Structure formats: structure tokens, C-alpha cells
Coordinates of C-alpha atoms in Angstrom, one line a residue:
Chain D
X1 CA 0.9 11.7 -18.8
X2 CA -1.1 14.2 -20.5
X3 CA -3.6 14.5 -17.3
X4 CA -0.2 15.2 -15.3
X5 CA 0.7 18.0 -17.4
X6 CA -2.3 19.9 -17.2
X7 CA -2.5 19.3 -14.1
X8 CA 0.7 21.1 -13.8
X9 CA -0.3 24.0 -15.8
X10 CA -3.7 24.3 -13.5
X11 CA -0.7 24.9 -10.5
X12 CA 1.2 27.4 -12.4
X13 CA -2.2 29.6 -13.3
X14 CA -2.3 29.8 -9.5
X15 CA 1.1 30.5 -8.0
X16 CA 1.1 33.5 -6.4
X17 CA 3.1 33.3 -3.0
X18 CA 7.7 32.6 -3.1
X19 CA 8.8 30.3 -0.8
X20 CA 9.4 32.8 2.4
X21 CA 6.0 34.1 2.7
X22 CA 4.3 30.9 2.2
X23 CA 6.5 29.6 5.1
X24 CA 5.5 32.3 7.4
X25 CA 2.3 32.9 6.7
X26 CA 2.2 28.7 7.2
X27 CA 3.9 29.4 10.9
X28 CA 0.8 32.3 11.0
X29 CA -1.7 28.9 10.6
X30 CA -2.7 30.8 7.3
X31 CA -5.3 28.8 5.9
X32 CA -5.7 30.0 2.0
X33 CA -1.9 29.5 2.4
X34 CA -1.9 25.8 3.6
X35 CA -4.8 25.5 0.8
X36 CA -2.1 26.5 -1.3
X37 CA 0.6 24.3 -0.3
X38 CA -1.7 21.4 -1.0
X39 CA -2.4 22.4 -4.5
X40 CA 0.9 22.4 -5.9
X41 CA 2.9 20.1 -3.8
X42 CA 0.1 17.8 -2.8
X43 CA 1.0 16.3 -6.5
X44 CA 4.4 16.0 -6.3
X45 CA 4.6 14.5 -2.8
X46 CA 1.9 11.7 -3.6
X47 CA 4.8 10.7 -6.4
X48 CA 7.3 10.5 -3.8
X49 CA 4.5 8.3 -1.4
X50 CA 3.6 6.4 -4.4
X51 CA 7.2 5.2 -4.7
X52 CA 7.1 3.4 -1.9
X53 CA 3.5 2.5 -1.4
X54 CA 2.3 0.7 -4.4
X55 CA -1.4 1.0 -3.5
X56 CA -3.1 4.0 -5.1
X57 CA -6.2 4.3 -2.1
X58 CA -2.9 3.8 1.0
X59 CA -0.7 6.4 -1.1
X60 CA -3.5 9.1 -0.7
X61 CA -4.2 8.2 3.1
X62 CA -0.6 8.7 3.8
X63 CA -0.9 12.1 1.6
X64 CA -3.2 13.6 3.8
X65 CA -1.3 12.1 6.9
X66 CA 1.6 13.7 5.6
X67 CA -0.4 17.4 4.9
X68 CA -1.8 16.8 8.9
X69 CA 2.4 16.5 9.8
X70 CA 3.2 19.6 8.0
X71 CA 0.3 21.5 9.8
X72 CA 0.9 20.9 13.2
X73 CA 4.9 20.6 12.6
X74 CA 5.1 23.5 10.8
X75 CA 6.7 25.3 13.5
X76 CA 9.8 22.9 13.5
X77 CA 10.5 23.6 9.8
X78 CA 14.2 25.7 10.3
X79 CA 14.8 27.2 6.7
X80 CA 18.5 27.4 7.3
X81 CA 18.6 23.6 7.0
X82 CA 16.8 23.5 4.0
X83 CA 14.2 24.1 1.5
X84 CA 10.4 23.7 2.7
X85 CA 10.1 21.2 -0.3
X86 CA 13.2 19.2 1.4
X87 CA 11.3 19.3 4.6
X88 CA 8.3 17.9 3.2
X89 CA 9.8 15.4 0.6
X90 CA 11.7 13.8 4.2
X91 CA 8.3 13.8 6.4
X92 CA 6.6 12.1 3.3
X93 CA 9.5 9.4 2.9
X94 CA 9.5 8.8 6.5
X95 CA 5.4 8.4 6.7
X96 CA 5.7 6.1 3.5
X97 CA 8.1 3.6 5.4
X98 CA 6.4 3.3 7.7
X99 CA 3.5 2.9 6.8
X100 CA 5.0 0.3 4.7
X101 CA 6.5 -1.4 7.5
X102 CA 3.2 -1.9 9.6
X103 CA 2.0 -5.1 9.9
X104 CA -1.4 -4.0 8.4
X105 CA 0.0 -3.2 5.1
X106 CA 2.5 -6.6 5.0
X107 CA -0.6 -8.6 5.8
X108 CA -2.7 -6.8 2.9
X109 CA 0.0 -7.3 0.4
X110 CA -0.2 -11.0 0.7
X111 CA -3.5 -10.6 0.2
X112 CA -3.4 -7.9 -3.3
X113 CA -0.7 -10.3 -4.7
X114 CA -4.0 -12.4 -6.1
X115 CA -5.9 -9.5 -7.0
X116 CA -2.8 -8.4 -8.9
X117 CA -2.8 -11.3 -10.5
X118 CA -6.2 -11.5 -11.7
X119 CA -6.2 -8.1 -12.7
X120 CA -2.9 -8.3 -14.6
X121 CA -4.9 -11.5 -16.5
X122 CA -7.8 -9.3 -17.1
X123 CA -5.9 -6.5 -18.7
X124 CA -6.1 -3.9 -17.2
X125 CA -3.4 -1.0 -17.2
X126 CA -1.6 -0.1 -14.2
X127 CA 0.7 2.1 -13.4
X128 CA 4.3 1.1 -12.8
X129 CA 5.8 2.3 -10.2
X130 CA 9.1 2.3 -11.6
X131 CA 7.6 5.2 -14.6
X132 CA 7.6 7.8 -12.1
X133 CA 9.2 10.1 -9.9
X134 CA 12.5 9.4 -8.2
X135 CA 12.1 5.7 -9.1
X136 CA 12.0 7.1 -12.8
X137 CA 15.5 8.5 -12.3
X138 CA 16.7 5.5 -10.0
X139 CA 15.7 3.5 -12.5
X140 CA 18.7 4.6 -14.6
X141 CA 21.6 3.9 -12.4
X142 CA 23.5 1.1 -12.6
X143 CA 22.4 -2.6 -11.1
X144 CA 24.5 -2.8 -8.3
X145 CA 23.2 1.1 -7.4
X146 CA 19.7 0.3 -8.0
X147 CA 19.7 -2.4 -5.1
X148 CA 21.5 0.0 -2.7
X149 CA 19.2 2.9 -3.2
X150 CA 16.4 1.1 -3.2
X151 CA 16.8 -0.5 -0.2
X152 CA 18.3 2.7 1.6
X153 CA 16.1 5.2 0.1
X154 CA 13.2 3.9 -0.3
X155 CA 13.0 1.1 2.3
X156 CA 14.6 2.8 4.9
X157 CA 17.6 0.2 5.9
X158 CA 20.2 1.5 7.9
X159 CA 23.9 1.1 5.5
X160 CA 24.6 -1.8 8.5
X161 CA 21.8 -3.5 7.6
X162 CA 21.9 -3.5 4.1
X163 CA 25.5 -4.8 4.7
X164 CA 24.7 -8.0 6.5
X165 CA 21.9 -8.6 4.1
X166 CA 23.8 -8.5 0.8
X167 CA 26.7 -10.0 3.0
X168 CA 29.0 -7.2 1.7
X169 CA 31.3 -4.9 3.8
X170 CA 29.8 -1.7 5.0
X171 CA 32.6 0.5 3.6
X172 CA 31.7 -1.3 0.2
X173 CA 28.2 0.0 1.2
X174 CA 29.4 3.5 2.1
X175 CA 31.2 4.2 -1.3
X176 CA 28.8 2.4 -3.6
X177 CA 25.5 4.5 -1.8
X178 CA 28.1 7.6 -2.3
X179 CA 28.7 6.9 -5.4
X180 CA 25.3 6.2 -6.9
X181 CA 24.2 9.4 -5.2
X182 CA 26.3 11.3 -7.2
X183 CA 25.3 9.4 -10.7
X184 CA 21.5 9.9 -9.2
X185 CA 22.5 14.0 -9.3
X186 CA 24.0 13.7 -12.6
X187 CA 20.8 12.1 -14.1
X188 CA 19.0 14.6 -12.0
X189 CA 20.1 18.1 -13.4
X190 CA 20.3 16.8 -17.0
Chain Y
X1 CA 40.3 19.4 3.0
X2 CA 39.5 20.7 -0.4
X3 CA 35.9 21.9 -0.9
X4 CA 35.3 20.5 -4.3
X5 CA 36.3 16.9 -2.7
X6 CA 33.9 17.2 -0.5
X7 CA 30.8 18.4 -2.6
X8 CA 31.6 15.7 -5.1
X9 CA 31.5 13.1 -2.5
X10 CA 28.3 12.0 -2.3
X11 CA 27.2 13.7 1.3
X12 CA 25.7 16.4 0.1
X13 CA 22.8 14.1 -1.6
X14 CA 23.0 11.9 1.3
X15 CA 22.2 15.2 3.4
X16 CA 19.4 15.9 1.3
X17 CA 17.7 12.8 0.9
X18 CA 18.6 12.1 4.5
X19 CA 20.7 8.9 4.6
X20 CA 23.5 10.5 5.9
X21 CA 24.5 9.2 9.2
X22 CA 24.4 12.0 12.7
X23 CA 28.6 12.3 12.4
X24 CA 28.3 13.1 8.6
X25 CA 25.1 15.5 9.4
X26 CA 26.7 17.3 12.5
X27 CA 29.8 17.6 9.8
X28 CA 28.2 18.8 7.2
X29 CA 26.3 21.7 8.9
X30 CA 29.3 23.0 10.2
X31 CA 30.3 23.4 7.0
X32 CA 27.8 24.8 5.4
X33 CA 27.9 27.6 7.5
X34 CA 31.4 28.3 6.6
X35 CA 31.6 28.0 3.0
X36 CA 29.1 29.2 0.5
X37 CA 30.2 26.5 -1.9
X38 CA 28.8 23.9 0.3
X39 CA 25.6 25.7 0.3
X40 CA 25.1 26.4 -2.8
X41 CA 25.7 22.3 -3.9
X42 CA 23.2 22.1 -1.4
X43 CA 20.7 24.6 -2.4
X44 CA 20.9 23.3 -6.2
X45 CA 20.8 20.0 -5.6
X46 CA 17.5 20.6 -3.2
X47 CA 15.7 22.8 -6.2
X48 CA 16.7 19.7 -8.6
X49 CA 15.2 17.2 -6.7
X50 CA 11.8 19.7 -6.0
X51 CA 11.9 20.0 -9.9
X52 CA 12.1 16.0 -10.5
X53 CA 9.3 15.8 -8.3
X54 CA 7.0 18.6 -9.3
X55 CA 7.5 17.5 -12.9
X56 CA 6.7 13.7 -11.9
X57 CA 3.6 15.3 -9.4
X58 CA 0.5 12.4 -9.6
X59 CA -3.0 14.6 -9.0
X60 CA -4.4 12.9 -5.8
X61 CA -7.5 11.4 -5.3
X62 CA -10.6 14.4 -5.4
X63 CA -11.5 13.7 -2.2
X64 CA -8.2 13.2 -0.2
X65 CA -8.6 17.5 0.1
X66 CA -11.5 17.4 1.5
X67 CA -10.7 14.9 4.0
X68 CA -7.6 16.4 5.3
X69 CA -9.6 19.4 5.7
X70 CA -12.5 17.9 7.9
X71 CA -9.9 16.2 9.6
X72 CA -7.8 19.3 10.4
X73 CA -11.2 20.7 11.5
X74 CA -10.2 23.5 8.9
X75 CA -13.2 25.9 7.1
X76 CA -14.0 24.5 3.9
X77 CA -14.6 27.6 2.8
X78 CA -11.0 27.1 1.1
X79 CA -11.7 23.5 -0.4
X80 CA -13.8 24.0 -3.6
X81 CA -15.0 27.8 -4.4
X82 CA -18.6 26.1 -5.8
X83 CA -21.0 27.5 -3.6
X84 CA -24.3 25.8 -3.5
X85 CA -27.3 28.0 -4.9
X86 CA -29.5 29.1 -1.6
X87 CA -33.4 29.0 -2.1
X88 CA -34.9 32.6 -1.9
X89 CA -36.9 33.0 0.4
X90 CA -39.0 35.5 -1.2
X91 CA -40.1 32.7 -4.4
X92 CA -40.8 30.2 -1.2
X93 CA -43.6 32.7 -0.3
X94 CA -44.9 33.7 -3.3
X95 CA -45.7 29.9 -4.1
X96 CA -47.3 28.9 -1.0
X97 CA -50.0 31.9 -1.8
X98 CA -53.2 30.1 -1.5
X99 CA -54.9 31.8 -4.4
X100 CA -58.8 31.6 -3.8
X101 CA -61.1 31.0 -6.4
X102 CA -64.9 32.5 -6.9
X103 CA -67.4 29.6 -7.5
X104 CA -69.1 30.2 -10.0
X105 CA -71.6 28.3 -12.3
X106 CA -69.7 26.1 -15.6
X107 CA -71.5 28.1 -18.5
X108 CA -73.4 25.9 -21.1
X109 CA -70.6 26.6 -24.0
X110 CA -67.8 25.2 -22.0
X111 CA -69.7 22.2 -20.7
X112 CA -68.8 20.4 -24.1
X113 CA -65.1 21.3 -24.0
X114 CA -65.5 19.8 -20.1
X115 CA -66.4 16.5 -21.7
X116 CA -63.3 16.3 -23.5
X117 CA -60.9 17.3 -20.9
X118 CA -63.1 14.3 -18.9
X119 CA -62.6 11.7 -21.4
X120 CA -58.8 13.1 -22.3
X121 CA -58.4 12.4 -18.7
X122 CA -59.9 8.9 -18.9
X123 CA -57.7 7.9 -21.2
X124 CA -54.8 9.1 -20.0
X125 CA -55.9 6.8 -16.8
X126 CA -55.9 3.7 -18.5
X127 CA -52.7 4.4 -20.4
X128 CA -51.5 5.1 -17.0
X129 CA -52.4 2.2 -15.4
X130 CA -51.5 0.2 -18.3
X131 CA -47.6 1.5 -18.1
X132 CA -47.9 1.2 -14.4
X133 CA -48.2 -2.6 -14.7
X134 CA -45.8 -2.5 -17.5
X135 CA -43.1 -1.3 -15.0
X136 CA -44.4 -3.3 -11.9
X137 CA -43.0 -6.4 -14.1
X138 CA -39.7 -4.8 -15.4
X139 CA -39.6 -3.3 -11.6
X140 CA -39.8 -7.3 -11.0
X141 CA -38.0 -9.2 -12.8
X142 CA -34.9 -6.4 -12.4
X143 CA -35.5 -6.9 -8.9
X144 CA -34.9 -11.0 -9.7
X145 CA -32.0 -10.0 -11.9
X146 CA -30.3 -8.2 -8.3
X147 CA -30.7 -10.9 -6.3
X148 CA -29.4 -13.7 -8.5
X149 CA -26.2 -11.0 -9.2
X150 CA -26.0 -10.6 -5.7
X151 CA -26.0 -14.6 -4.9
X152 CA -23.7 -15.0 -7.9
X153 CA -21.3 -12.3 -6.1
X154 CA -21.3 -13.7 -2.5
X155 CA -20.6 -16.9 -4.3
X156 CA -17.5 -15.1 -5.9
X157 CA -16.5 -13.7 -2.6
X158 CA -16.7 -16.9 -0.9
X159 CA -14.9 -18.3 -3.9
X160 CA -12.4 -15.9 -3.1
X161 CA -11.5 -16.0 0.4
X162 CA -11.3 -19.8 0.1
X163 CA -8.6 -19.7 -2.6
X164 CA -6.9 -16.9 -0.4
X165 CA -6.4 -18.9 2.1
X166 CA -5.4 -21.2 0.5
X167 CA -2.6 -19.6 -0.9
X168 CA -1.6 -18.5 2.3
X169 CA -1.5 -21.7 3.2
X170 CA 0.4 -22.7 0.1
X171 CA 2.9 -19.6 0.6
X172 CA 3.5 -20.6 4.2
X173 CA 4.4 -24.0 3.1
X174 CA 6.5 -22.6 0.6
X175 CA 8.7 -20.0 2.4
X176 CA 9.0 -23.0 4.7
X177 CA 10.6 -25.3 1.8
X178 CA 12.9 -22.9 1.0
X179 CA 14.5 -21.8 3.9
X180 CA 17.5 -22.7 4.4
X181 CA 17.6 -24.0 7.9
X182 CA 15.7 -26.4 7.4
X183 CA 16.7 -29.7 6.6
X184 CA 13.8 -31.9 4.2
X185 CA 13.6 -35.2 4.7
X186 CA 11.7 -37.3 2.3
X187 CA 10.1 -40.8 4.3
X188 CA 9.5 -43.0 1.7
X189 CA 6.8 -46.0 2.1
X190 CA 8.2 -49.4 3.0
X191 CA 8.0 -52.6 0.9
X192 CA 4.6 -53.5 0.3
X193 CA 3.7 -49.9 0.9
X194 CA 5.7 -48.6 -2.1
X195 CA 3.1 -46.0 -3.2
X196 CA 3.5 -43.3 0.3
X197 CA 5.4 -40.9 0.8
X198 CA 5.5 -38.5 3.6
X199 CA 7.8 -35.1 3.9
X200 CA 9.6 -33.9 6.9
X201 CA 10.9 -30.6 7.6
X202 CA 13.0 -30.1 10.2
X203 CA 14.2 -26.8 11.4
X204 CA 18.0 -26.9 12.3
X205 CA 17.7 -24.4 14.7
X206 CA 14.4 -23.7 16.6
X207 CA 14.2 -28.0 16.1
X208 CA 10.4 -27.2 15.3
X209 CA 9.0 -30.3 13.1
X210 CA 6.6 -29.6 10.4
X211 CA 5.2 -32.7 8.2
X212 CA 3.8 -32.5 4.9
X213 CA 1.9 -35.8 4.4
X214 CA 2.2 -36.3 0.6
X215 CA 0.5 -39.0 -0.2
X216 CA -0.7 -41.3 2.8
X217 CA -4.1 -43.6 2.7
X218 CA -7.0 -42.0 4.4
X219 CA -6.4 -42.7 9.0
X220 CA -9.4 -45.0 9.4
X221 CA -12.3 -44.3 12.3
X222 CA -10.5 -44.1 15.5
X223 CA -7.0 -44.6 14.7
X224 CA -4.5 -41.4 14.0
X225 CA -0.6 -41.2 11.9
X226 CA 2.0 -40.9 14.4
X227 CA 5.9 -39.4 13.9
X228 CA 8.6 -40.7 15.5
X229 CA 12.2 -39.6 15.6
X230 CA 14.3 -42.6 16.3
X231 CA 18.1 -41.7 17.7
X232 CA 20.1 -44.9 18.0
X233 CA 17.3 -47.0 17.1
X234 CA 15.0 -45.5 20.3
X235 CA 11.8 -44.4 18.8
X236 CA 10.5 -40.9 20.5
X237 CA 6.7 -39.8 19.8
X238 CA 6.9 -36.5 17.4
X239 CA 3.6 -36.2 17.7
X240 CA 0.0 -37.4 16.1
X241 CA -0.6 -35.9 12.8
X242 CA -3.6 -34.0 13.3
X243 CA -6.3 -33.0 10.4
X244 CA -4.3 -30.2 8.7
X245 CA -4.4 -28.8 5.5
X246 CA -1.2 -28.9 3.7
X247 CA 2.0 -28.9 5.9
X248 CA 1.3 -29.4 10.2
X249 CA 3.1 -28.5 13.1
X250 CA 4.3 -31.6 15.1
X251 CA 6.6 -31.6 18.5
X252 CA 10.1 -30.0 18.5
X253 CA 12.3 -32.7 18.1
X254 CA 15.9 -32.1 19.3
X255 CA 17.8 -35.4 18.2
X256 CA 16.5 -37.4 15.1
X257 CA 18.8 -39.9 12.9
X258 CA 15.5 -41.7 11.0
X259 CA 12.3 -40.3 11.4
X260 CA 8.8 -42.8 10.8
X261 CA 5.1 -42.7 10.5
X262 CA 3.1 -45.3 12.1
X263 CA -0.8 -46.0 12.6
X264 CA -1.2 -45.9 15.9
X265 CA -4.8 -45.5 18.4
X266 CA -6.3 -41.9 18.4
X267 CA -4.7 -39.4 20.5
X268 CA -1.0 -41.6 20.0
X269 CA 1.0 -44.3 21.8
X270 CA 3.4 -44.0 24.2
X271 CA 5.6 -46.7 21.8
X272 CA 4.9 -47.4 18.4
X273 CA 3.5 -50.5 16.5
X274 CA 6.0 -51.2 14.2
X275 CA 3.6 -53.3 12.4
X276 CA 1.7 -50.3 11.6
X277 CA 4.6 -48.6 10.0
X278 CA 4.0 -46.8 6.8
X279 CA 6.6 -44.8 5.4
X280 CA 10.2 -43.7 6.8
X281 CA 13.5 -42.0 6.1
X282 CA 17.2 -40.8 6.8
X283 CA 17.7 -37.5 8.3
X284 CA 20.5 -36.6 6.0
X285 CA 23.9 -35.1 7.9

């Protein structure tokens, strides 16, 4: 905790460009800009990755998978529809998924379920994912919420889906993913 | 439609975090555009979730930078500011100066301190030499030490993968257990044979057959376990049990009311020897 935080201060002794000029001067293929970028989102994203991939080394190959996207998709960022940090947050939640979803990483999984074992029985401290980021807040809502999002937001089901796997109709879906949105912004601005 | 309705709703999160659906999207743009309400929900509810996550950031691995920068092809000129100390050329030359020396005869007074330097230098030999062995035998036996770890690791690793597998293996068998098409049917050993027990799983809808041999005595040289679903009293061949760990994969079966393991010849018979019969069971409907 105390690493993140000055680690955060290290990014606000830095900051130097708003959000319109780093965004053009990205579109100008700006390199100290895109240098930049990386320093003080590169953090923040790899909390969003690290949601949904568990495994510290994979979180930080998507990371820079995600940084490549932004470079060479800069161009299709459209600020009316949001902020850059939107933009990004989606690419990074997109890349996480699937990467998640490739048989690679199911096949590795099966595997790290014994090393997690053995390391959980040797002590050692890890990280939980549910401590940070989003999960952190997501963590607060309400059970029947907490299954919804999760399985929406952070594995990517469609609200059909998620309706024939819990075996619960999709306009229960619809109103309960609505609903724990809004307790999710509550928790959020507080 | 009244605005606040609609911001409180839950689509402008969905929006943002995009889960909203293209109808709700294509909805929500046009109204965006129209009031400045809807925009602004947006536009705070965007900065909230950038502060969440900037306040949550996780400092990536040191090296994922320079990565994404060789792999962009990118100067790395903007990676690390350290630049590495160039030689000077000019200190370069001056040392390679060959600097000649005039020959000239060792006066008489310094011969003396000669003699010292000489045996100095003597001694420093031996002591040399002597820490040279010295190290030679740490040098040795650490070299011994590496090896041994090394053997010791490989014999982890091996350890390893073995138990891996098995629990593969083990997981297999169990996601098989407990799904819930299939039906279980325990073959219990017949009088005289009290002691073996055989498991069948049967898949209700693919019909695939999969046979966990429990506890049955050791095939002897030449001969193999056969299955046989029996429907009305007909015994069909399910297959030979081949040497499997853990649970194996026999012949789709489509009709079964009892199924039966008997000893038969390698390789199976055509009909079984009911005299060889071992263990059976009901295929509970």
C-alpha cells in the first residue's frame, strides 16, 4: 500500500500535459507524450487487468498489449464519446477477457491451482485480488449484485447468458445489473 | 421521459463500463447530445471511475516499459533518462603510451633493497599458490554442492509433473462424477467375489461409457476385463478395459439395463464367459 502511494506521488511530480493535448499530441505519434501516458496510467490500468487476470507476469504482458492497442488505435479514440481514460479502461477490459478466455491461459490455470496450493502452505503473501481496484468497490455490493457484475463485467457474459446460467429471467438480469450499477456509483463517488 | 429517470437508471454506468447493449448505446448517444444533464452524469461518472482506478494504480513490472518500447520499435531515448558513462577517448590514448625506459646499470646501494623486493616477492608466491589450492578445493566441492542441488531439483521437477498429471487425471475423473448427465452405476462383485467392485459412468446423453475399476484383482498374462451392457438379458461387448490410470474410456453404449465385467481372452470376445464374471450392476431408471 505504501509502495502504491508513492508511487502515485512519483506521477503527480510529473504531470504536466491536460487531457486535450495529450490526446493530440498522441494522434501526432508524440513519443515523450505516449512515454507519458504510460507513466501515470500504465498503474492504474494493470489494476483494472489484474482484476481479471490473476497472474501477476500475464497481467503485465496484457499491459503492454494494451499500451501497443492504444498506439496504433489512437486514431479511433473520438473524445465526444468519452474520456481517453474510458477509452483505455474498455480496451484493457476487453484484452483482459480475452486473454482470459484463451485456451492457453484455462490450460495454465489448471496447472497454477497446485502451485497455489503449495505456495499458500508455504506462507507466502499474495495479493488478493478482491483488495483492489474495481473489485475493491464490487466487493461491497450486495451478494446477488456481486455474481451479476462479476460475471458481466469482469467475465464478459452477455445478460442472455448470464440468464440461462443462473436459470433466471433476463429482465430479472436487466434490472438487477441496473440496479447494482447504480449502488456500484454510489460506493464509487463516496 | 424525464431526464432524472433516465440518469438514475442504471445506463449511464452501463454506457461507461460498456455493458450496455447497441439499442441502449445508439439511445443513449442521442441523448447525450441533446441534454447536458445526460452528459454531465456521464462525464462525472467517467472522472469517478478514472479516480477509483488511479487511486487503486499497481506499479507494473520494471521491465514491462522497456519491452513495449522495443516492441513498438520506439527510441528509448524516452525509457530511463540514465545514460551510460562513454569512455574518453583521450584517457584511452594516454594509457596505451608505451613509455620507454633507459637501461641503465642497478647501482650497488639498491642491490640490497633488490633482494628484498625478491624475497617479498617469493613469499607472496607461495602464499599465492597456497590460497590458490585453497580455492581449487572450495572451487570443488561447491562445484559438487551444484550438481547434487541440481539432481535434487530435476528430481523435484520430475516429482512435480508426475503429481500434475495426476491431478489432472484426478480432476478429470472428478468433473466427470459430478456432472449431472451422467448416471453412476456401482457393479458390485458377485458371491464368492464379494471383495470387487467396479464403477460405471454412463453419460445420458452423448451414451459415452467411462469405467472406473475400483477394486478388481490384477488381469493375468494374456487375458483382459471386458464390459458388457446386457438389454433384455443380451449381453453386448462395451469394450476391453485397457491399462488406464484412473477412470477409461470404453464403447458408446446406447441401451444398457445391467452392465458386467467378465475375464475374457486379450483383445475381448465376441460373447462373454459367464464363468469369468466378476462384478455387476443395475443401471438405475
Amino acid at each position: 500500500m505504501r509502495l502504491n502511494l508513492i508511487y502515485q506521488y512519483s506521477l503527480e511530480a510529473v504531470k504536466k500535459y491536460s487531457e486535450t493535448e495529450l490526446v493530440q499530441l498522441l494522434k501526432q505519434r508524440d513519443q515523450s507524450a505516449y512515454s507519458y501516458l504510460y507513466d501515470n496510467y500504465s498503474g492504474a490500468l494493470l489494476s483494472v487487468i489484474y482484476n481479471i487476470v490473476s497472474e501477476v507476469e500475464l497481467a503485465n504482458d496484457v499491459l503492454q498489449e494494451v499500451f501497443i492497442k492504444i498506439w496504433r488505435q489512437i486514431e479511433s479514440y473520438d473524445d465526444a464519446k468519452g474520456r481517453l481514460f474510458t477509452w483505455m479502461l474498455n480496451i484493457s477490459r476487453n484484452a483482459s477477457i480475452d486473454t482470459v478466455r484463451s485456451k492457453g491461459y484455462q490450460n495454465s490455470q489448471q496447472n497454477q491451482e497446485l502451485t497455489d496450493a503449495k505456495q499458500e502452505a508455504a506462507g507466502s503473501i499474495q495479493l488478493s485480488v478482491d483488495q483492489i481496484g474495481l473489485r475493491k468497490v464490487v466487493h461491497q455490493l450486495r451478494e446477488e449484485y456481486k455474481v451479476l457484475v462479476e460475471l458481466a463485467y469482469f467475465q464478459g457474459y452477455t445478460q442472455d447468458e448470464i440468464a440461462k446460467m443462473l436459470d433466471i429471467p433476463l429482465g430479472t438480469v436487466k434490472t438487477r445489473l441496473r440496479s447494482a450499477l447504480i449502488q456500484l456509483r454510489t460506493i464509487i463517488k463516496e | 421521459m424525464i431526464i432524472e429517470d433516465y440518469i438514475s437508471s442504471g445506463i449511464i454506468e452501463s454506457y461507461v463500463l460498456g455493458l450496455a447493449d447497441a439499442q441502449e448505446i445508439a439511445e443513449l448517444e442521442q441523448f447525450r447530445s441533446i441534454y447536458p444533464e445526460i452528459q454531465a452524469a456521464i462525464d462525472s461518472f467517467e472522472a469517478s471511475l478514472e479516480t477509483v482506478a488511479l487511486s487503486n494504480a499497481i506499479a507494473p513490472a520494471a521491465d514491462t516499459k522497456d519491452k513495449l518500447f522495443l516492441a513498438l520499435e520506439l527510441q528509448d531515448e524516452f525509457i530511463n533518462k540514465t545514460n551510460t558513462i562513454e569512455p574518453d577517448a583521450t584517457d584511452v590514448k594516454e594509457e596505451a603510451k608505451v613509455v620507454s625506459m633507459p637501461l641503465k646499470p642497478i647501482p650497488a646501494k639498491s642491490a640490497k633493497m633488490f633482494q628484498y623486493v625478491a624475497a617479498a616477492s617469493i613469499i607472496l608466491f607461495v602464499l599465492s599458490a597456497a590460497l590458490n589450492v585453497y580455492f581449487f578445493s572450495k572451487y570443488k566441492s561447491a562445484t559438487k554442492q551444484i550438481v547434487a542441488l541440481l539432481n535434487q531439483k530435476n528430481a523435484l521437477y520430475t516429482d512435480n509433473q508426475t503429481i500434475q498429471a495426476k491431478y489432472l487425471e484426478l480432476n478429470s475423473s472428478l468433473q466427470l462424477m459430478s456432472d449431472t448427465n451422467i448416471i453412476k452405476v456401482a457393479m458390485k462383485g458377485i458371491p464368492g467375489k464379494e471383495g470387487d467392485l467396479a464403477t460405471v459412468f454412463w453419460d445420458n446423453k452423448t451414451k459415452d461409457v467411462y469405467l472406473l475399476p475400483n477394486k478388481l484383482p490384477k488381469a493375468p498374462e494374456g487375458k483382459q476385463y471386458q464390459l458388457w451392457a446386457l438389454v433384455n438379458g443380451k449381453p453386448i461387448d462395451a469394450g476391453v478395459l485397457e491399462d488406464c490410470n484412473g477412470v477409461c474410456k470404453l464403447k458408446n453404449t446406447q441401451k444398457a439395463d445391467v452392465f458386467a465385467i467378465t475375464l475374457e481372452k486379450k483383445g475381448g470376445s465376441p460373447t462373454p464367459d459367464l464363468s469369468q464374471l466378476y462384478v455387476l450392476g443395475k443401471v438405475s431408471s
